[in-house]
Amino acid sequence: QSANVAFGAIKADPSLPVEVTADTLDVNQEDGSAEFLGNVVVGQGEMRLSAKRVLVIYNQEASGIERMEATGDVVLVSGPDAAQAERADYTIDSGVIVMTGNVLLTQGQNALTSNKMTVNLITGTAQMVGRVKTILNSDKN
Amino acid sequence: MDFYSRMVRLLKVLLPLAALVLLSTLFLISRSIGPTADIPFAEDEIADRMRDQQVTKPYFSSTTPAGEEITVTASRARPGGTDAPAVVTDLNGWLKLADGKVITLTSDTGEVRMNKNQAKFLGNVLITSTDGLRITTDELHSALRGIAAQTPREVAGSGIIGDFTAGNMDITTKNGDGPVHMLFKNGVKLVYLPQKSER
Protein backbone atom coordinates (compact mmCIF):
# COMPACT_ATOMS: atom_id res chain seq x y z
CA GLN A 1 0.00 0.00 0.00
CA SER A 2 1.14 3.58 -0.23
CA ALA A 3 0.69 6.83 1.66
CA ASN A 4 1.01 10.37 0.29
CA VAL A 5 2.31 13.04 2.63
CA ALA A 6 3.46 16.60 2.22
CA PHE A 7 7.21 16.94 2.38
CA GLY A 8 9.29 20.06 2.85
CA ALA A 9 8.09 23.51 3.71
CA ILE A 10 8.24 25.23 0.32
CA LYS A 11 8.17 24.09 -3.33
CA ALA A 12 11.83 23.64 -4.32
CA ASP A 13 13.06 25.10 -7.58
CA PRO A 14 15.14 22.50 -9.53
CA SER A 15 17.22 25.12 -11.28
CA LEU A 16 18.81 26.34 -8.03
CA PRO A 17 22.55 25.61 -7.90
CA VAL A 18 23.44 22.34 -6.25
CA GLU A 19 26.26 22.56 -3.72
CA VAL A 20 28.19 19.47 -2.71
CA THR A 21 30.78 19.30 0.05
CA ALA A 22 32.71 16.14 0.85
CA ASP A 23 36.04 14.89 2.14
CA THR A 24 37.26 13.56 -1.20
CA LEU A 25 36.14 13.49 -4.81
CA ASP A 26 37.38 10.55 -6.89
CA VAL A 27 37.23 11.00 -10.69
CA ASN A 28 37.94 7.73 -12.50
CA GLN A 29 39.71 8.63 -15.71
CA GLU A 30 38.77 5.37 -17.41
CA ASP A 31 34.98 5.63 -17.33
CA GLY A 32 34.82 9.29 -16.29
CA SER A 33 32.62 8.48 -13.27
CA ALA A 34 32.91 10.83 -10.28
CA GLU A 35 32.26 9.83 -6.69
CA PHE A 36 32.18 11.90 -3.53
CA LEU A 37 33.36 10.05 -0.42
CA GLY A 38 33.32 10.87 3.30
CA ASN A 39 30.42 12.78 4.96
CA VAL A 40 29.03 14.13 1.74
CA VAL A 41 26.37 16.87 1.97
CA VAL A 42 24.36 17.75 -1.14
CA GLY A 43 22.42 20.97 -0.75
CA GLN A 44 19.95 22.75 -2.99
CA GLY A 45 17.79 25.56 -1.69
CA GLU A 46 16.02 24.18 1.39
CA MET A 47 16.98 20.54 0.80
CA ARG A 48 20.04 18.91 2.42
CA LEU A 49 20.94 15.32 1.57
CA SER A 50 23.87 13.83 3.49
CA ALA A 51 25.42 10.39 2.99
CA LYS A 52 28.71 8.50 3.17
CA ARG A 53 29.09 8.10 -0.59
CA VAL A 54 27.50 9.94 -3.52
CA LEU A 55 28.07 8.70 -7.06
CA VAL A 56 27.50 11.23 -9.85
CA ILE A 57 25.85 9.98 -13.08
CA TYR A 58 26.14 12.22 -16.13
CA ASN A 59 23.39 12.54 -18.77
CA GLN A 60 23.64 11.06 -22.25
CA GLU A 61 25.21 14.04 -24.00
CA ALA A 62 27.61 14.44 -21.07
CA SER A 63 26.57 18.06 -20.79
CA GLY A 64 25.47 17.92 -17.16
CA ILE A 65 24.63 15.74 -14.20
CA GLU A 66 21.58 13.55 -14.58
CA ARG A 67 21.32 12.07 -11.09
CA MET A 68 23.23 11.35 -7.91
CA GLU A 69 23.20 8.02 -6.09
CA ALA A 70 23.74 8.49 -2.36
CA THR A 71 24.48 5.40 -0.28
CA GLY A 72 25.49 4.80 3.32
CA ASP A 73 23.15 6.14 6.09
CA VAL A 74 21.43 8.68 3.90
CA VAL A 75 19.58 11.52 5.66
CA LEU A 76 17.34 13.91 3.73
CA VAL A 77 16.20 17.12 5.43
CA SER A 78 13.89 19.68 3.89
CA GLY A 79 12.21 22.30 6.03
CA PRO A 80 10.77 20.65 9.18
CA ASP A 81 10.71 17.11 7.70
CA ALA A 82 13.54 14.60 7.75
CA ALA A 83 13.88 11.17 6.18
CA GLN A 84 16.46 8.41 6.63
CA ALA A 85 17.20 5.49 4.32
CA GLU A 86 19.99 3.25 3.13
CA ARG A 87 20.06 4.70 -0.34
CA ALA A 88 18.71 7.69 -2.26
CA ASP A 89 18.67 8.53 -5.98
CA TYR A 90 18.31 12.25 -6.67
CA THR A 91 17.44 13.29 -10.25
CA ILE A 92 18.28 16.97 -10.41
CA ASP A 93 16.24 18.13 -13.41
CA SER A 94 12.98 16.55 -12.23
CA GLY A 95 13.67 17.26 -8.53
CA VAL A 96 12.67 13.69 -7.59
CA ILE A 97 14.44 11.77 -4.82
CA VAL A 98 13.77 8.04 -4.58
CA MET A 99 14.79 6.64 -1.19
CA THR A 100 14.97 2.91 -0.69
CA GLY A 101 15.96 0.56 2.14
CA ASN A 102 13.92 0.85 5.39
CA VAL A 103 12.94 4.47 4.97
CA LEU A 104 12.04 6.40 8.13
CA LEU A 105 10.20 9.70 7.64
CA THR A 106 9.72 11.95 10.69
CA GLN A 107 7.36 14.90 10.51
CA GLY A 108 7.07 16.80 13.73
CA GLN A 109 5.47 14.29 16.16
CA ASN A 110 4.65 11.35 13.92
CA ALA A 111 6.95 9.02 12.03
CA LEU A 112 6.35 6.73 9.05
CA THR A 113 8.46 3.81 7.89
CA SER A 114 8.33 1.97 4.57
CA ASN A 115 10.49 0.18 2.03
CA LYS A 116 10.55 2.94 -0.53
CA MET A 117 9.72 6.63 -0.66
CA THR A 118 9.54 8.95 -3.65
CA VAL A 119 9.91 12.61 -2.77
CA ASN A 120 9.05 15.27 -5.35
CA LEU A 121 10.73 18.48 -4.24
CA ILE A 122 8.89 20.60 -6.81
CA THR A 123 5.38 19.63 -5.70
CA GLY A 124 6.55 19.17 -2.11
CA THR A 125 4.94 15.73 -1.83
CA ALA A 126 6.31 12.35 -0.79
CA GLN A 127 4.82 8.97 -1.62
CA MET A 128 5.72 6.04 0.58
CA VAL A 129 5.31 2.57 -0.88
CA GLY A 130 5.57 -0.93 0.58
CA ARG A 131 4.79 -1.92 4.19
CA VAL A 132 4.04 1.61 5.34
CA LYS A 133 3.76 1.82 9.12
CA THR A 134 2.94 4.98 10.99
CA ILE A 135 3.57 5.65 14.65
CA LEU A 136 1.18 8.33 15.86
CA ASN A 137 2.01 9.37 19.39
CA SER A 138 -0.89 11.32 20.73
CA ASP A 139 0.52 13.89 23.05
CA LYS A 140 -1.02 13.71 26.53
CA ASN A 141 -1.65 17.42 27.39
CA MET B 1 65.83 57.51 -98.50
CA ASP B 2 62.28 56.41 -98.10
CA PHE B 3 60.40 56.50 -94.94
CA TYR B 4 60.99 52.81 -94.16
CA SER B 5 64.81 52.88 -94.15
CA ARG B 6 64.83 56.15 -92.14
CA MET B 7 62.59 54.43 -89.59
CA VAL B 8 64.90 51.39 -89.42
CA ARG B 9 67.97 53.55 -88.91
CA LEU B 10 66.22 55.45 -86.17
CA LEU B 11 65.14 52.25 -84.44
CA LYS B 12 68.63 50.81 -84.72
CA VAL B 13 69.69 53.58 -82.35
CA LEU B 14 66.59 53.78 -80.10
CA LEU B 15 66.02 50.12 -79.38
CA PRO B 16 69.52 49.32 -77.94
CA LEU B 17 69.29 52.50 -75.86
CA ALA B 18 65.93 51.33 -74.45
CA ALA B 19 67.48 47.95 -73.69
CA LEU B 20 70.34 49.66 -71.86
CA VAL B 21 67.90 51.70 -69.77
CA LEU B 22 65.86 48.62 -68.90
CA LEU B 23 68.95 46.69 -67.89
CA SER B 24 70.25 49.49 -65.67
CA THR B 25 66.92 49.89 -63.83
CA LEU B 26 67.20 46.23 -62.99
CA PHE B 27 70.27 46.93 -60.83
CA LEU B 28 70.08 50.62 -59.92
CA ILE B 29 66.53 51.08 -58.75
CA SER B 30 65.68 47.57 -57.43
CA ARG B 31 65.37 47.08 -53.62
CA SER B 32 68.72 46.69 -52.05
CA ILE B 33 69.07 43.38 -50.25
CA GLY B 34 71.07 44.45 -47.24
CA PRO B 35 73.90 42.01 -46.87
CA THR B 36 74.10 43.07 -43.22
CA ALA B 37 70.44 42.04 -42.39
CA ASP B 38 70.00 41.64 -38.60
CA ILE B 39 70.42 38.09 -37.33
CA PRO B 40 67.19 36.80 -35.54
CA PHE B 41 68.68 36.91 -31.99
CA ALA B 42 68.26 39.78 -29.51
CA GLU B 43 71.40 41.15 -27.96
CA ASP B 44 70.68 39.91 -24.42
CA GLU B 45 69.62 36.53 -25.73
CA ILE B 46 73.04 36.00 -27.18
CA ALA B 47 74.64 36.93 -23.85
CA ASP B 48 72.14 34.64 -22.16
CA ARG B 49 73.07 31.78 -24.45
CA MET B 50 76.76 32.39 -24.10
CA ARG B 51 76.65 32.43 -20.28
CA ASP B 52 75.79 28.76 -19.72
CA GLN B 53 74.83 25.70 -21.67
CA GLN B 54 71.26 25.47 -22.69
CA VAL B 55 69.01 22.99 -24.44
CA THR B 56 66.22 24.35 -26.62
CA LYS B 57 63.07 22.27 -27.09
CA PRO B 58 64.09 19.41 -24.75
CA TYR B 59 61.91 16.32 -25.15
CA PHE B 60 61.51 13.44 -22.74
CA SER B 61 59.12 10.51 -22.95
CA SER B 62 58.77 7.15 -21.24
CA THR B 63 56.26 4.31 -21.35
CA THR B 64 54.98 2.40 -18.33
CA PRO B 65 54.50 -1.37 -18.35
CA ALA B 66 50.73 -0.80 -18.41
CA GLY B 67 51.09 1.01 -21.74
CA GLU B 68 50.68 4.55 -20.44
CA GLU B 69 53.03 7.08 -22.01
CA ILE B 70 54.49 10.14 -20.27
CA THR B 71 55.89 12.92 -22.45
CA VAL B 72 57.47 16.09 -21.09
CA THR B 73 58.69 18.93 -23.30
CA ALA B 74 59.75 22.52 -22.63
CA SER B 75 60.76 25.52 -24.69
CA ARG B 76 64.17 25.85 -23.01
CA ALA B 77 66.07 23.92 -20.35
CA ARG B 78 69.14 24.82 -18.37
CA PRO B 79 70.71 21.52 -17.26
CA GLY B 80 71.27 21.26 -13.51
CA GLY B 81 74.21 19.78 -11.63
CA THR B 82 74.21 16.43 -9.78
CA ASP B 83 71.97 17.77 -7.01
CA ALA B 84 70.55 20.91 -8.64
CA PRO B 85 67.51 20.28 -10.87
CA ALA B 86 67.31 21.28 -14.50
CA VAL B 87 65.38 24.56 -14.70
CA VAL B 88 62.96 24.65 -17.64
CA THR B 89 60.58 27.25 -19.04
CA ASP B 90 57.09 26.60 -20.56
CA LEU B 91 56.91 23.04 -19.31
CA ASN B 92 54.33 20.80 -21.00
CA GLY B 93 53.47 17.27 -19.98
CA TRP B 94 51.20 14.65 -21.58
CA LEU B 95 50.07 11.57 -19.69
CA LYS B 96 48.65 9.32 -22.40
CA LEU B 97 46.56 6.64 -20.66
CA ALA B 98 46.20 3.10 -21.92
CA ASP B 99 42.68 3.65 -23.27
CA GLY B 100 43.67 6.70 -25.35
CA LYS B 101 42.63 9.37 -22.85
CA VAL B 102 45.20 12.11 -22.28
CA ILE B 103 45.88 14.29 -19.24
CA THR B 104 47.82 17.41 -20.19
CA LEU B 105 49.90 19.41 -17.71
CA THR B 106 51.26 22.87 -18.56
CA SER B 107 53.06 25.46 -16.46
CA ASP B 108 55.22 28.54 -16.89
CA THR B 109 58.41 27.10 -15.44
CA GLY B 110 59.50 23.86 -13.88
CA GLU B 111 62.30 21.80 -12.39
CA VAL B 112 63.17 18.38 -13.74
CA ARG B 113 65.19 15.88 -11.65
CA MET B 114 65.86 12.90 -13.91
CA ASN B 115 67.71 10.96 -11.18
CA LYS B 116 64.80 11.46 -8.75
CA ASN B 117 62.28 10.64 -11.52
CA GLN B 118 60.41 13.85 -10.76
CA ALA B 119 59.21 16.87 -12.72
CA LYS B 120 57.97 19.90 -10.77
CA PHE B 121 55.48 22.12 -12.58
CA LEU B 122 55.62 25.65 -11.13
CA GLY B 123 53.66 28.82 -11.89
CA ASN B 124 49.97 28.78 -12.89
CA VAL B 125 49.80 25.08 -13.59
CA LEU B 126 46.90 23.95 -15.78
CA ILE B 127 45.76 20.33 -15.82
CA THR B 128 43.16 19.20 -18.35
CA SER B 129 41.70 15.77 -19.00
CA THR B 130 39.85 14.53 -22.06
CA ASP B 131 36.52 14.35 -20.24
CA GLY B 132 36.57 18.11 -20.01
CA LEU B 133 38.00 18.63 -16.52
CA ARG B 134 40.18 21.76 -16.17
CA ILE B 135 42.17 22.13 -12.95
CA THR B 136 44.42 25.04 -12.01
CA THR B 137 46.92 25.17 -9.18
CA ASP B 138 50.26 26.77 -8.52
CA GLU B 139 52.50 23.71 -8.18
CA LEU B 140 52.37 20.06 -9.22
CA HIS B 141 54.93 17.26 -8.76
CA SER B 142 54.77 14.51 -11.37
CA ALA B 143 56.73 11.28 -11.68
CA LEU B 144 58.50 10.78 -14.99
CA ARG B 145 58.41 7.02 -15.28
CA GLY B 146 54.89 6.30 -14.03
CA ILE B 147 51.48 7.90 -13.72
CA ALA B 148 51.71 9.60 -10.31
CA ALA B 149 51.30 13.30 -9.66
CA GLN B 150 50.21 15.36 -6.69
CA THR B 151 49.72 19.00 -5.83
CA PRO B 152 51.00 20.24 -2.48
CA ARG B 153 48.42 23.03 -2.23
CA GLU B 154 44.78 23.57 -3.08
CA VAL B 155 43.40 23.26 -6.57
CA ALA B 156 40.42 24.82 -8.32
CA GLY B 157 38.67 22.92 -11.07
CA SER B 158 35.70 23.04 -13.40
CA GLY B 159 34.04 20.65 -15.80
CA ILE B 160 30.72 19.01 -16.63
CA ILE B 161 30.39 18.22 -12.93
CA GLY B 162 30.51 21.94 -12.05
CA ASP B 163 33.09 24.21 -10.45
CA PHE B 164 34.93 22.96 -7.37
CA THR B 165 37.89 23.55 -5.09
CA ALA B 166 39.80 20.92 -3.13
CA GLY B 167 42.56 20.75 -0.51
CA ASN B 168 44.88 19.03 -2.94
CA MET B 169 44.86 16.59 -5.80
CA ASP B 170 46.54 13.27 -6.64
CA ILE B 171 46.67 11.57 -10.03
CA THR B 172 47.32 7.91 -9.21
CA THR B 173 46.54 4.42 -10.39
CA LYS B 174 44.82 3.03 -7.30
CA ASN B 175 46.36 -0.44 -7.34
CA GLY B 176 49.52 -0.57 -9.41
CA ASP B 177 48.27 -0.83 -12.97
CA GLY B 178 44.56 -0.26 -12.42
CA PRO B 179 42.61 2.64 -13.99
CA VAL B 180 44.05 6.10 -13.39
CA HIS B 181 42.15 8.19 -10.83
CA MET B 182 42.13 11.90 -10.12
CA LEU B 183 41.69 12.09 -6.35
CA PHE B 184 40.72 15.45 -4.86
CA LYS B 185 41.34 15.36 -1.13
CA ASN B 186 41.24 17.42 2.10
CA GLY B 187 37.76 18.85 1.69
CA VAL B 188 35.99 19.30 -1.64
CA LYS B 189 33.44 22.05 -2.30
CA LEU B 190 31.51 21.91 -5.54
CA VAL B 191 28.76 24.05 -7.13
CA TYR B 192 26.75 22.65 -10.03
CA LEU B 193 24.38 24.92 -11.99
CA PRO B 194 21.49 22.76 -13.30
CA GLN B 195 20.23 25.24 -15.87
CA LYS B 196 23.45 24.63 -17.79
CA SER B 197 21.98 21.31 -18.88
CA GLU B 198 18.51 22.72 -19.67
CA ARG B 199 17.73 21.81 -23.24
CSV table of C-alpha atoms in Angstrom, one decimal, chain B residues 13-192:
chain,number,residue,atom,x,y,z
B,13,VAL,CA,69.7,53.6,-82.4
B,14,LEU,CA,66.6,53.8,-80.1
B,15,LEU,CA,66.0,50.1,-79.4
B,16,PRO,CA,69.5,49.3,-77.9
B,17,LEU,CA,69.3,52.5,-75.9
B,18,ALA,CA,65.9,51.3,-74.4
B,19,ALA,CA,67.5,48.0,-73.7
B,20,LEU,CA,70.3,49.7,-71.9
B,21,VAL,CA,67.9,51.7,-69.8
B,22,LEU,CA,65.9,48.6,-68.9
B,23,LEU,CA,69.0,46.7,-67.9
B,24,SER,CA,70.2,49.5,-65.7
B,25,THR,CA,66.9,49.9,-63.8
B,26,LEU,CA,67.2,46.2,-63.0
B,27,PHE,CA,70.3,46.9,-60.8
B,28,LEU,CA,70.1,50.6,-59.9
B,29,ILE,CA,66.5,51.1,-58.8
B,30,SER,CA,65.7,47.6,-57.4
B,31,ARG,CA,65.4,47.1,-53.6
B,32,SER,CA,68.7,46.7,-52.0
B,33,ILE,CA,69.1,43.4,-50.3
B,34,GLY,CA,71.1,44.4,-47.2
B,35,PRO,CA,73.9,42.0,-46.9
B,36,THR,CA,74.1,43.1,-43.2
B,37,ALA,CA,70.4,42.0,-42.4
B,38,ASP,CA,70.0,41.6,-38.6
B,39,ILE,CA,70.4,38.1,-37.3
B,40,PRO,CA,67.2,36.8,-35.5
B,41,PHE,CA,68.7,36.9,-32.0
B,42,ALA,CA,68.3,39.8,-29.5
B,43,GLU,CA,71.4,41.1,-28.0
B,44,ASP,CA,70.7,39.9,-24.4
B,45,GLU,CA,69.6,36.5,-25.7
B,46,ILE,CA,73.0,36.0,-27.2
B,47,ALA,CA,74.6,36.9,-23.9
B,48,ASP,CA,72.1,34.6,-22.2
B,49,ARG,CA,73.1,31.8,-24.4
B,50,MET,CA,76.8,32.4,-24.1
B,51,ARG,CA,76.7,32.4,-20.3
B,52,ASP,CA,75.8,28.8,-19.7
B,53,GLN,CA,74.8,25.7,-21.7
B,54,GLN,CA,71.3,25.5,-22.7
B,55,VAL,CA,69.0,23.0,-24.4
B,56,THR,CA,66.2,24.4,-26.6
B,57,LYS,CA,63.1,22.3,-27.1
B,58,PRO,CA,64.1,19.4,-24.7
B,59,TYR,CA,61.9,16.3,-25.2
B,60,PHE,CA,61.5,13.4,-22.7
B,61,SER,CA,59.1,10.5,-22.9
B,62,SER,CA,58.8,7.1,-21.2
B,63,THR,CA,56.3,4.3,-21.3
B,64,THR,CA,55.0,2.4,-18.3
B,65,PRO,CA,54.5,-1.4,-18.4
B,66,ALA,CA,50.7,-0.8,-18.4
B,67,GLY,CA,51.1,1.0,-21.7
B,68,GLU,CA,50.7,4.5,-20.4
B,69,GLU,CA,53.0,7.1,-22.0
B,70,ILE,CA,54.5,10.1,-20.3
B,71,THR,CA,55.9,12.9,-22.4
B,72,VAL,CA,57.5,16.1,-21.1
B,73,THR,CA,58.7,18.9,-23.3
B,74,ALA,CA,59.7,22.5,-22.6
B,75,SER,CA,60.8,25.5,-24.7
B,76,ARG,CA,64.2,25.8,-23.0
B,77,ALA,CA,66.1,23.9,-20.3
B,78,ARG,CA,69.1,24.8,-18.4
B,79,PRO,CA,70.7,21.5,-17.3
B,80,GLY,CA,71.3,21.3,-13.5
B,81,GLY,CA,74.2,19.8,-11.6
B,82,THR,CA,74.2,16.4,-9.8
B,83,ASP,CA,72.0,17.8,-7.0
B,84,ALA,CA,70.5,20.9,-8.6
B,85,PRO,CA,67.5,20.3,-10.9
B,86,ALA,CA,67.3,21.3,-14.5
B,87,VAL,CA,65.4,24.6,-14.7
B,88,VAL,CA,63.0,24.7,-17.6
B,89,THR,CA,60.6,27.3,-19.0
B,90,ASP,CA,57.1,26.6,-20.6
B,91,LEU,CA,56.9,23.0,-19.3
B,92,ASN,CA,54.3,20.8,-21.0
B,93,GLY,CA,53.5,17.3,-20.0
B,94,TRP,CA,51.2,14.6,-21.6
B,95,LEU,CA,50.1,11.6,-19.7
B,96,LYS,CA,48.6,9.3,-22.4
B,97,LEU,CA,46.6,6.6,-20.7
B,98,ALA,CA,46.2,3.1,-21.9
B,99,ASP,CA,42.7,3.7,-23.3
B,100,GLY,CA,43.7,6.7,-25.3
B,101,LYS,CA,42.6,9.4,-22.8
B,102,VAL,CA,45.2,12.1,-22.3
B,103,ILE,CA,45.9,14.3,-19.2
B,104,THR,CA,47.8,17.4,-20.2
B,105,LEU,CA,49.9,19.4,-17.7
B,106,THR,CA,51.3,22.9,-18.6
B,107,SER,CA,53.1,25.5,-16.5
B,108,ASP,CA,55.2,28.5,-16.9
B,109,THR,CA,58.4,27.1,-15.4
B,110,GLY,CA,59.5,23.9,-13.9
B,111,GLU,CA,62.3,21.8,-12.4
B,112,VAL,CA,63.2,18.4,-13.7
B,113,ARG,CA,65.2,15.9,-11.7
B,114,MET,CA,65.9,12.9,-13.9
B,115,ASN,CA,67.7,11.0,-11.2
B,116,LYS,CA,64.8,11.5,-8.8
B,117,ASN,CA,62.3,10.6,-11.5
B,118,GLN,CA,60.4,13.9,-10.8
B,119,ALA,CA,59.2,16.9,-12.7
B,120,LYS,CA,58.0,19.9,-10.8
B,121,PHE,CA,55.5,22.1,-12.6
B,122,LEU,CA,55.6,25.7,-11.1
B,123,GLY,CA,53.7,28.8,-11.9
B,124,ASN,CA,50.0,28.8,-12.9
B,125,VAL,CA,49.8,25.1,-13.6
B,126,LEU,CA,46.9,24.0,-15.8
B,127,ILE,CA,45.8,20.3,-15.8
B,128,THR,CA,43.2,19.2,-18.3
B,129,SER,CA,41.7,15.8,-19.0
B,130,THR,CA,39.9,14.5,-22.1
B,131,ASP,CA,36.5,14.3,-20.2
B,132,GLY,CA,36.6,18.1,-20.0
B,133,LEU,CA,38.0,18.6,-16.5
B,134,ARG,CA,40.2,21.8,-16.2
B,135,ILE,CA,42.2,22.1,-12.9
B,136,THR,CA,44.4,25.0,-12.0
B,137,THR,CA,46.9,25.2,-9.2
B,138,ASP,CA,50.3,26.8,-8.5
B,139,GLU,CA,52.5,23.7,-8.2
B,140,LEU,CA,52.4,20.1,-9.2
B,141,HIS,CA,54.9,17.3,-8.8
B,142,SER,CA,54.8,14.5,-11.4
B,143,ALA,CA,56.7,11.3,-11.7
B,144,LEU,CA,58.5,10.8,-15.0
B,145,ARG,CA,58.4,7.0,-15.3
B,146,GLY,CA,54.9,6.3,-14.0
B,147,ILE,CA,51.5,7.9,-13.7
B,148,ALA,CA,51.7,9.6,-10.3
B,149,ALA,CA,51.3,13.3,-9.7
B,150,GLN,CA,50.2,15.4,-6.7
B,151,THR,CA,49.7,19.0,-5.8
B,152,PRO,CA,51.0,20.2,-2.5
B,153,ARG,CA,48.4,23.0,-2.2
B,154,GLU,CA,44.8,23.6,-3.1
B,155,VAL,CA,43.4,23.3,-6.6
B,156,ALA,CA,40.4,24.8,-8.3
B,157,GLY,CA,38.7,22.9,-11.1
B,158,SER,CA,35.7,23.0,-13.4
B,159,GLY,CA,34.0,20.6,-15.8
B,160,ILE,CA,30.7,19.0,-16.6
B,161,ILE,CA,30.4,18.2,-12.9
B,162,GLY,CA,30.5,21.9,-12.0
B,163,ASP,CA,33.1,24.2,-10.4
B,164,PHE,CA,34.9,23.0,-7.4
B,165,THR,CA,37.9,23.6,-5.1
B,166,ALA,CA,39.8,20.9,-3.1
B,167,GLY,CA,42.6,20.8,-0.5
B,168,ASN,CA,44.9,19.0,-2.9
B,169,MET,CA,44.9,16.6,-5.8
B,170,ASP,CA,46.5,13.3,-6.6
B,171,ILE,CA,46.7,11.6,-10.0
B,172,THR,CA,47.3,7.9,-9.2
B,173,THR,CA,46.5,4.4,-10.4
B,174,LYS,CA,44.8,3.0,-7.3
B,175,ASN,CA,46.4,-0.4,-7.3
B,176,GLY,CA,49.5,-0.6,-9.4
B,177,ASP,CA,48.3,-0.8,-13.0
B,178,GLY,CA,44.6,-0.3,-12.4
B,179,PRO,CA,42.6,2.6,-14.0
B,180,VAL,CA,44.0,6.1,-13.4
B,181,HIS,CA,42.2,8.2,-10.8
B,182,MET,CA,42.1,11.9,-10.1
B,183,LEU,CA,41.7,12.1,-6.4
B,184,PHE,CA,40.7,15.5,-4.9
B,185,LYS,CA,41.3,15.4,-1.1
B,186,ASN,CA,41.2,17.4,2.1
B,187,GLY,CA,37.8,18.8,1.7
B,188,VAL,CA,36.0,19.3,-1.6
B,189,LYS,CA,33.4,22.0,-2.3
B,190,LEU,CA,31.5,21.9,-5.5
B,191,VAL,CA,28.8,24.1,-7.1
B,192,TYR,CA,26.8,22.7,-10.0
